[in-house]
Amino acid sequence: MEQIKNTRITKRGLFFLVLFLFIMAVLFSRFVYIQAAKEVQDENLQSLLEERWSQTRELDASRGGIFDRDGEVLAEQIPSYSIYAVLDDEYDNYVADPASSAEALSAVLDADASTLEGYLSRDAEQVELGPAGNNLNYEERREIEELDLGGIFFREDPRRYYPNQTFASHVIGYTERDMEKARMGLEQMLDDELREEDGSVRYKQDGRQRPLVNADQIIDEPKDGSDVYLTIDSRIQMAIEQTMNQVDDEYAPERLMAVVASAETGEILGMSNRPSFNPNEYENIENYTNFNVSHSFEPGSTLKAFTLAGAIDNGSFDADAEFESGSYDILDATIHDHNNGEGWGEISYLEGVQRSSNVGFAKLVMDRMGEERMYDYLTDFGFRDPTGIDLPNEAGGLIAEQYPVDAVVTAFGQGSAVTPIQQVQAATALANDGEMMQPYIVDRVVDSETNEETLKNEPEAKAKPISAEAAEETMDILETVVSADEGTGRPFAIDGFEIAGKTGTAQIPNESGGGYMTGDGNNIYSFLGMAPAKDPEVIVYVAVDRPEIENDQSGNEASSMIFRQVMEQSLQYLNIEPDEESEAPTVQEEEEMPDVSGEDTKETVESFEERGYNVAVIGEEGTAVKNQAPEAGTEVVQGEHILLLTDDDDPQMPDITGWSSRTVFMLGDLMEMEVEIDGNGYAVEQTPEPGNSIGDASKMNARLTLEDEEDDESEDDDDNGNEDNEDDEDFFMD
Amino acid sequence: MEGSEKRKLYIDWYLLTAIAVLSIFGLIMIYSASYVRGYEQFGNMTHFFDRQLIWLFLSTLMLIFFMFFPYRHYSKMIKFILIGSFAMLVLVLMPGIGYEVNHATRWVTVGGFQIQPSEFVKISMIIYIAYVYSRKQAYIDKFVSGLLPPLIIVVLMFALILMQPDLGTATSIVLVAGMLAFCSGARFFHIFSLGGLAGYAIYHYATSAPYRMNRITGHMNPFEMEADHGYQLVQSYIAIAHGGMSGAGIGQSVQKLFYLPEAHTDFILAIVSEELGVIGIGFVFLLISVIIFRGILVGMRCRDAFGSLLAYGIVFQLAIQIVFNAGAVNGLLPITGIPFPFLSYGGSSIMVTFISMGILINISRRTEKDRQERRGETESVPVYENENRSFYAGSK
């Protein structure tokens, strides 16, 4: 008979009961321990969970923009796009056919199909398409999207962009495309203002990286960078850049410098250099120096303006007093006038200024003014210190005063070195009744969130080196430098305005030690001009370093070209009316176009040409005028083109070189031909060729360009006779 | 059951109440832990809840059935139970029949439901061992004739389950077998020798394959291996710490939002802790302790060896699963992938748990009835006139 139940079963069951209840107590305690301590293996679980749950997403802010005085954009942040291609066929959307995709992309991107195919055929999950696939604009992105290629995606990265390309480049400087680092110019100097502060949002997320619905968010607001408004006037700056390009092409100088400033306020309206650069392609920068503020050099005769002003102020200048020009022996040195030391015999000091006589200025300082006085005035005009303009890396002047002869040569601008901006600053004193204005280029900094002006610069008179009367007299004399027959400034005259100014032709020290460079064009040709002379509004300083010129060419051609164009356009943009009292005879009159059809061709042409019109005759054999453009009754102005079609049976195509598009269209209307124009500016090429019979041709083509604006046959043809007849411009001899 | 006793059910209300409360609590927690996942995965917040509810309903029917099905009948079905278990375990390993999840083939599909045969084998092995050792009570201290024979079957089943592989379940079966062998009266020397051997074998197996070894190192250094093998445990710790003592509040778990894997299954206890804190965990352990206490008490009170061992086996199995699961959740034990009875989502688990609880209650009813009848006997009825007596003495 079997045992019904062993007593061990009960005892051992009791053992397990106790054991399991004990284990349950242990397990429970472990839970309570973790719940209470929130710590396991020295790991703080509370901070761990906060870390694991919280997600921080960056909130992007924009870098501030740089604007001109009217709010034109000079530097901005724009969206840009980079392509990437998914190649892995594990994705639904991938590049299935690299060859045809590359072919299609090459139509939009700046890369050939085989290069792109190389990228698209790589053994990778995804690829970028090299430089050609970066920095695309929105239009390019749209174009590519419309190709509807599989596996092509875009990443958006904002970038810095300079819409005007090469434009006050050394002033603005640049920030790297991705805006990580500001490298140069105002971009760098005002980086603290311009720089954005990216914000962030911290929130709790679930295990699939999605924000939790009800959880709190901690938002650190992004802050856009402040906007910077400059005193630059884009139109004036554009005039500088265009003229400089032209001069750069024609004369290939080592350097060009130009500063345009408001005479009354010291605001810089334009500033540029050559060599310059396109800040959108900052990899290609050759020249990092803004010569206008960072380059001090022996300025040459422009400095005479200030020696003169000082002498007038201190009463030692007598315009009518006479001196023997040519050469002057003083302190073991011989000073020569620039016409090989010949001089002009005994002349007045006034004429000495007009002719830019070195001897005259040497004598003025040594015999009449005293070198101490001169140095004092140079100090007062601010030539010893940097001007303090709000641009980086400004250089100061270096006034030579070690040897007695230094004073002599400094009097006429040699020996001592100053910067263009110092001369412009000093010129404000001449232009502004003796009040010297602080030059500045940042008008205001505006907080882009609050629109508050965090910085606002106001015009500030920083010194008064000379009296108002002295300033006025100096201006009167400097005006004669440009207007007098013997004035060296004549090439800088502008029709309709009185210009006061001083030319300079500075010698350049040999880099390899003593002496100065010799040879044609191995000078810095400069001009410091102010207009209108009576009450100056604009100061323009131009310097052309070592232009390539022919033997018979004047070194002033390049500097006068820049000065006249820049000054003329600046005055126009600032709405300064031409001076009625100006000696310039070219007062343009409007008149009504008469009806000349049926009149004698020859007589009509002569009559129009006498009145200053450009007349083009189509059909030279014809004796009578058949048709005309502009139509009778239209207002016409001297200098305009007038087209006359004669009764010639076989009219020929006129030479339209230099014509504006308007005139070309006028011709088209007259001849009932269709006109097709390529480019902007003035005509340089045409079909049919000049002199060819027009016959049945129903269409004409013209290519226009801005570059050769100055060609002989240009519209504003005002016969350059005066400018070419210049005196010998070698101001200095060794 | 008969005559004047007809209306008396002899139910252990402590046990039944604990089971019912725990199961309903589990259902609520499953909903809380799974509604976000249900919505994301199936567009239905009650996806998991609905299924669990159906399983709970079916399981309750099973519980009621087994509650009234006399446990002694199992001794007549041993062969059928053994062959059935063996067949199921072989079937699940057959390619095309077994259903693979996470590189383990543990499920077969029967009528649209996924069944986990090893869950059912757990209960069938308990019945088998309880049966064999109750029959061998007279010579249970003999190793070869007494203790060893059923263990060979256990090792065979262990091997089959290991092939799925499911080390956790396989180990729990061996552990329960060992504990039953011990309770049945085997010698200490035999038990410890065999236990040592089994321990060594399981340890060797667990550490032999790198992925199993990783579970162990992941458990020991979860923070250093958070990227992979320590991830689950770290997330579990975070859940427990987040809730703290007071709990984040019902439904307020953050870890269930796709941080803690298996939030509604193996790691539901972490969610209980996160949402309800010390109260929730204490509540669960209290109810579990009631079940263990009342269950082992049934075994101790039962007057026949089979019933006692069967009751023990059922409780041990339950307790071992709780130890393995809770230990994995709170970092005392490596993760073995064993669900928490009553709480974890999963049809086979709740079904087998309820079946075993049904059997346990049946034993308790029998025992209680005997006790009351005995008490009555001392007053009026002679012991040996009880008809039931002949039933379990019938083997002589």
GROMACS .gro file of N, CA, C and O in nm, chain A residues 4-75:
model
  288
    4ILE      N    1  -0.004   0.773   0.138
    4ILE     CA    2  -0.093   0.874   0.081
    4ILE      C    3  -0.019   1.004   0.057
    4ILE      O    4  -0.018   1.058  -0.052
    5LYS      N    5   0.049   1.048   0.159
    5LYS     CA    6   0.125   1.171   0.141
    5LYS      C    7   0.238   1.178   0.242
    5LYS      O    8   0.217   1.163   0.361
    6ASN      N    9   0.359   1.198   0.187
    6ASN     CA   10   0.476   1.212   0.269
    6ASN      C   11   0.470   1.346   0.343
    6ASN      O   12   0.435   1.447   0.285
    7THR      N   13   0.503   1.350   0.468
    7THR     CA   14   0.500   1.476   0.543
    7THR      C   15   0.604   1.574   0.491
    7THR      O   16   0.595   1.694   0.510
    8ARG      N   17   0.711   1.519   0.426
    8ARG     CA   18   0.812   1.607   0.369
    8ARG      C   19   0.749   1.704   0.266
    8ARG      O   20   0.796   1.815   0.250
    9ILE      N   21   0.648   1.655   0.199
    9ILE     CA   22   0.587   1.739   0.096
    9ILE      C   23   0.535   1.868   0.158
    9ILE      O   24   0.556   1.978   0.106
   10THR      N   25   0.472   1.855   0.272
   10THR     CA   26   0.417   1.973   0.337
   10THR      C   27   0.528   2.065   0.388
   10THR      O   28   0.526   2.187   0.366
   11LYS      N   29   0.630   2.004   0.450
   11LYS     CA   30   0.737   2.085   0.506
   11LYS      C   31   0.812   2.161   0.397
   11LYS      O   32   0.844   2.278   0.411
   12ARG      N   33   0.841   2.083   0.291
   12ARG     CA   34   0.920   2.148   0.186
   12ARG      C   35   0.837   2.253   0.110
   12ARG      O   36   0.889   2.352   0.060
   13GLY      N   37   0.706   2.231   0.104
   13GLY     CA   38   0.617   2.333   0.045
   13GLY      C   39   0.623   2.461   0.127
   13GLY      O   40   0.633   2.571   0.075
   14LEU      N   41   0.624   2.442   0.262
   14LEU     CA   42   0.633   2.557   0.353
   14LEU      C   43   0.764   2.632   0.330
   14LEU      O   44   0.768   2.755   0.327
   15PHE      N   45   0.870   2.553   0.309
   15PHE     CA   46   1.000   2.616   0.282
   15PHE      C   47   0.990   2.708   0.160
   15PHE      O   48   1.034   2.823   0.161
   16PHE      N   49   0.930   2.655   0.053
   16PHE     CA   50   0.921   2.737  -0.069
   16PHE      C   51   0.828   2.857  -0.051
   16PHE      O   52   0.849   2.962  -0.109
   17LEU      N   53   0.725   2.838   0.031
   17LEU     CA   54   0.636   2.950   0.058
   17LEU      C   55   0.714   3.066   0.120
   17LEU      O   56   0.708   3.179   0.074
   18VAL      N   57   0.793   3.030   0.220
   18VAL     CA   58   0.871   3.133   0.287
   18VAL      C   59   0.972   3.193   0.189
   18VAL      O   60   0.990   3.314   0.179
   19LEU      N   61   1.038   3.104   0.114
   19LEU     CA   62   1.138   3.149   0.020
   19LEU      C   63   1.079   3.248  -0.081
   19LEU      O   64   1.132   3.357  -0.105
   20PHE      N   65   0.964   3.210  -0.137
   20PHE     CA   66   0.907   3.297  -0.241
   20PHE      C   67   0.856   3.429  -0.184
   20PHE      O   68   0.871   3.533  -0.247
   21LEU      N   69   0.798   3.422  -0.066
   21LEU     CA   70   0.752   3.549  -0.008
   21LEU      C   71   0.871   3.640   0.020
   21LEU      O   72   0.865   3.761   0.001
   22PHE      N   73   0.981   3.577   0.061
   22PHE     CA   74   1.102   3.656   0.084
   22PHE      C   75   1.151   3.718  -0.047
   22PHE      O   76   1.183   3.838  -0.054
   23ILE      N   77   1.152   3.636  -0.154
   23ILE     CA   78   1.199   3.687  -0.283
   23ILE      C   79   1.108   3.801  -0.333
   23ILE      O   80   1.154   3.901  -0.385
   24MET      N   81   0.976   3.783  -0.310
   24MET     CA   82   0.885   3.889  -0.350
   24MET      C   83   0.918   4.019  -0.276
   24MET      O   84   0.915   4.128  -0.335
   25ALA      N   85   0.952   4.004  -0.149
   25ALA     CA   86   0.987   4.123  -0.069
   25ALA      C   87   1.112   4.189  -0.125
   25ALA      O   88   1.123   4.311  -0.135
   26VAL      N   89   1.209   4.104  -0.167
   26VAL     CA   90   1.332   4.158  -0.224
   26VAL      C   91   1.302   4.233  -0.354
   26VAL      O   92   1.349   4.345  -0.377
   27LEU      N   93   1.222   4.170  -0.441
   27LEU     CA   94   1.190   4.233  -0.570
   27LEU      C   95   1.118   4.367  -0.548
   27LEU      O   96   1.147   4.466  -0.614
   28PHE      N   97   1.025   4.364  -0.455
   28PHE     CA   98   0.950   4.486  -0.426
   28PHE      C   99   1.043   4.595  -0.375
   28PHE      O  100   1.037   4.711  -0.417
   29SER      N  101   1.136   4.554  -0.286
   29SER     CA  102   1.229   4.652  -0.229
   29SER      C  103   1.315   4.714  -0.337
   29SER      O  104   1.347   4.833  -0.333
   30ARG      N  105   1.355   4.632  -0.432
   30ARG     CA  106   1.438   4.683  -0.540
   30ARG      C  107   1.363   4.792  -0.618
   30ARG      O  108   1.418   4.895  -0.654
   31PHE      N  109   1.234   4.767  -0.643
   31PHE     CA  110   1.154   4.870  -0.711
   31PHE      C  111   1.151   4.998  -0.627
   31PHE      O  112   1.173   5.107  -0.678
   32VAL      N  113   1.124   4.981  -0.501
   32VAL     CA  114   1.111   5.099  -0.415
   32VAL      C  115   1.243   5.175  -0.409
   32VAL      O  116   1.246   5.298  -0.412
   33TYR      N  117   1.352   5.097  -0.405
   33TYR     CA  118   1.484   5.161  -0.401
   33TYR      C  119   1.504   5.251  -0.523
   33TYR      O  120   1.545   5.367  -0.512
   34ILE      N  121   1.474   5.194  -0.642
   34ILE     CA  122   1.496   5.273  -0.764
   34ILE      C  123   1.400   5.392  -0.768
   34ILE      O  124   1.436   5.503  -0.807
   35GLN      N  125   1.278   5.370  -0.726
   35GLN     CA  126   1.178   5.478  -0.725
   35GLN      C  127   1.223   5.593  -0.636
   35GLN      O  128   1.205   5.710  -0.668
   36ALA      N  129   1.282   5.555  -0.522
   36ALA     CA  130   1.316   5.658  -0.425
   36ALA      C  131   1.451   5.722  -0.456
   36ALA      O  132   1.464   5.844  -0.455
   37ALA      N  133   1.551   5.640  -0.487
   37ALA     CA  134   1.686   5.693  -0.505
   37ALA      C  135   1.704   5.752  -0.645
   37ALA      O  136   1.785   5.841  -0.665
   38LYS      N  137   1.627   5.703  -0.739
   38LYS     CA  138   1.642   5.744  -0.880
   38LYS      C  139   1.787   5.732  -0.924
   38LYS      O  140   1.840   5.818  -0.995
   39GLU      N  141   1.850   5.630  -0.878
   39GLU     CA  142   1.990   5.612  -0.910
   39GLU      C  143   2.019   5.463  -0.915
   39GLU      O  144   1.976   5.387  -0.830
   40VAL      N  145   2.091   5.421  -1.020
   40VAL     CA  146   2.134   5.282  -1.030
   40VAL      C  147   2.278   5.285  -1.077
   40VAL      O  148   2.312   5.358  -1.170
   41GLN      N  149   2.360   5.207  -1.015
   41GLN     CA  150   2.503   5.200  -1.050
   41GLN      C  151   2.563   5.340  -1.063
   41GLN      O  152   2.632   5.371  -1.160
   42ASP      N  153   2.534   5.424  -0.967
   42ASP     CA  154   2.585   5.562  -0.964
   42ASP      C  155   2.539   5.646  -1.081
   42ASP      O  156   2.596   5.751  -1.109
   43GLU      N  157   2.441   5.599  -1.151
   43GLU     CA  158   2.392   5.676  -1.266
   43GLU      C  159   2.264   5.748  -1.221
   43GLU      O  160   2.170   5.685  -1.175
   44ASN      N  161   2.266   5.881  -1.232
   44ASN     CA  162   2.148   5.957  -1.192
   44ASN      C  163   2.041   5.946  -1.299
   44ASN      O  164   2.054   5.998  -1.409
   45LEU      N  165   1.935   5.874  -1.266
   45LEU     CA  166   1.833   5.846  -1.366
   45LEU      C  167   1.749   5.969  -1.398
   45LEU      O  168   1.700   5.985  -1.508
   46GLN      N  169   1.734   6.056  -1.300
   46GLN     CA  170   1.654   6.176  -1.324
   46GLN      C  171   1.718   6.262  -1.433
   46GLN      O  172   1.651   6.304  -1.529
   47SER      N  173   1.849   6.284  -1.422
   47SER     CA  174   1.913   6.366  -1.525
   47SER      C  175   1.922   6.289  -1.657
   47SER      O  176   1.915   6.347  -1.765
   48LEU      N  177   1.935   6.158  -1.645
   48LEU     CA  178   1.940   6.076  -1.766
   48LEU      C  179   1.810   6.086  -1.844
   48LEU      O  180   1.809   6.100  -1.966
   49LEU      N  181   1.698   6.083  -1.772
   49LEU     CA  182   1.571   6.085  -1.844
   49LEU      C  183   1.547   6.223  -1.905
   49LEU      O  184   1.494   6.234  -2.016
   50GLU      N  185   1.589   6.327  -1.835
   50GLU     CA  186   1.573   6.461  -1.893
   50GLU      C  187   1.654   6.474  -2.021
   50GLU      O  188   1.611   6.530  -2.120
   51GLU      N  189   1.774   6.416  -2.014
   51GLU     CA  190   1.861   6.419  -2.132
   51GLU      C  191   1.803   6.337  -2.246
   51GLU      O  192   1.803   6.379  -2.361
   52ARG      N  193   1.751   6.221  -2.213
   52ARG     CA  194   1.701   6.133  -2.319
   52ARG      C  195   1.572   6.186  -2.382
   52ARG      O  196   1.546   6.165  -2.499
   53TRP      N  197   1.493   6.253  -2.303
   53TRP     CA  198   1.363   6.297  -2.354
   53TRP      C  199   1.370   6.430  -2.424
   53TRP      O  200   1.287   6.462  -2.507
   54SER      N  201   1.466   6.512  -2.384
   54SER     CA  202   1.462   6.647  -2.437
   54SER      C  203   1.537   6.654  -2.568
   54SER      O  204   1.636   6.587  -2.591
   55GLN      N  205   1.484   6.734  -2.653
   55GLN     CA  206   1.541   6.751  -2.785
   55GLN      C  207   1.560   6.901  -2.803
   55GLN      O  208   1.477   6.981  -2.760
   56THR      N  209   1.670   6.939  -2.863
   56THR     CA  210   1.693   7.079  -2.890
   56THR      C  211   1.700   7.098  -3.041
   56THR      O  212   1.775   7.029  -3.109
   57ARG      N  213   1.618   7.183  -3.090
   57ARG     CA  214   1.623   7.211  -3.233
   57ARG      C  215   1.668   7.355  -3.250
   57ARG      O  216   1.627   7.444  -3.177
   58GLU      N  217   1.755   7.376  -3.345
   58GLU     CA  218   1.806   7.510  -3.366
   58GLU      C  219   1.702   7.593  -3.442
   58GLU      O  220   1.635   7.544  -3.531
   59LEU      N  221   1.689   7.716  -3.400
   59LEU     CA  222   1.603   7.809  -3.473
   59LEU      C  223   1.696   7.907  -3.544
   59LEU      O  224   1.770   7.980  -3.479
   60ASP      N  225   1.694   7.904  -3.674
   60ASP     CA  226   1.791   7.984  -3.749
   60ASP      C  227   1.753   8.131  -3.752
   60ASP      O  228   1.638   8.166  -3.769
   61ALA      N  229   1.853   8.213  -3.736
   61ALA     CA  230   1.834   8.357  -3.752
   61ALA      C  231   1.916   8.401  -3.874
   61ALA      O  232   2.002   8.327  -3.922
   62SER      N  233   1.888   8.521  -3.922
   62SER     CA  234   1.957   8.570  -4.040
   62SER      C  235   2.062   8.673  -4.002
   62SER      O  236   2.041   8.754  -3.912
   63ARG      N  237   2.170   8.671  -4.075
   63ARG     CA  238   2.271   8.774  -4.058
   63ARG      C  239   2.213   8.905  -4.111
   63ARG      O  240   2.137   8.907  -4.208
   64GLY      N  241   2.250   9.014  -4.046
   64GLY     CA  242   2.200   9.144  -4.089
   64GLY      C  243   2.248   9.179  -4.228
   64GLY      O  244   2.349   9.127  -4.275
   65GLY      N  245   2.174   9.266  -4.292
   65GLY     CA  246   2.213   9.309  -4.426
   65GLY      C  247   2.295   9.437  -4.420
   65GLY      O  248   2.299   9.506  -4.319
   66ILE      N  249   2.361   9.467  -4.532
   66ILE     CA  250   2.429   9.595  -4.546
   66ILE      C  251   2.361   9.669  -4.661
   66ILE      O  252   2.338   9.611  -4.767
   67PHE      N  253   2.326   9.793  -4.634
   67PHE     CA  254   2.248   9.870  -4.730
   67PHE      C  255   2.316  10.002  -4.759
   67PHE      O  256   2.396  10.050  -4.678
   68ASP      N  257   2.280  10.061  -4.870
   68ASP     CA  258   2.334  10.194  -4.896
   68ASP      C  259   2.243  10.296  -4.828
   68ASP      O  260   2.149  10.260  -4.757
   69ARG      N  261   2.268  10.425  -4.852
   69ARG     CA  262   2.194  10.527  -4.778
   69ARG      C  263   2.047  10.526  -4.810
   69ARG      O  264   1.964  10.573  -4.732
   70ASP      N  265   2.012  10.474  -4.928
   70ASP     CA  266   1.870  10.470  -4.965
   70ASP      C  267   1.807  10.333  -4.942
   70ASP      O  268   1.696  10.308  -4.988
   71GLY      N  269   1.880  10.246  -4.879
   71GLY     CA  270   1.823  10.115  -4.852
   71GLY      C  271   1.845  10.013  -4.963
   71GLY      O  272   1.786   9.904  -4.960
   72GLU      N  273   1.929  10.047  -5.060
   72GLU     CA  274   1.963   9.948  -5.162
   72GLU      C  275   2.049   9.839  -5.097
   72GLU      O  276   2.139   9.868  -5.019
   73VAL      N  277   2.022   9.715  -5.135
   73VAL     CA  278   2.095   9.605  -5.073
   73VAL      C  279   2.236   9.594  -5.128
   73VAL      O  280   2.257   9.588  -5.248
   74LEU      N  281   2.332   9.591  -5.036
   74LEU     CA  282   2.471   9.570  -5.077
   74LEU      C  283   2.520   9.432  -5.038
   74LEU      O  284   2.606   9.375  -5.102
   75ALA      N  285   2.468   9.381  -4.927
   75ALA     CA  286   2.504   9.247  -4.883
   75ALA      C  287   2.382   9.189  -4.814
   75ALA      O  288   2.317   9.256  -4.736
   0.00000   0.00000   0.00000
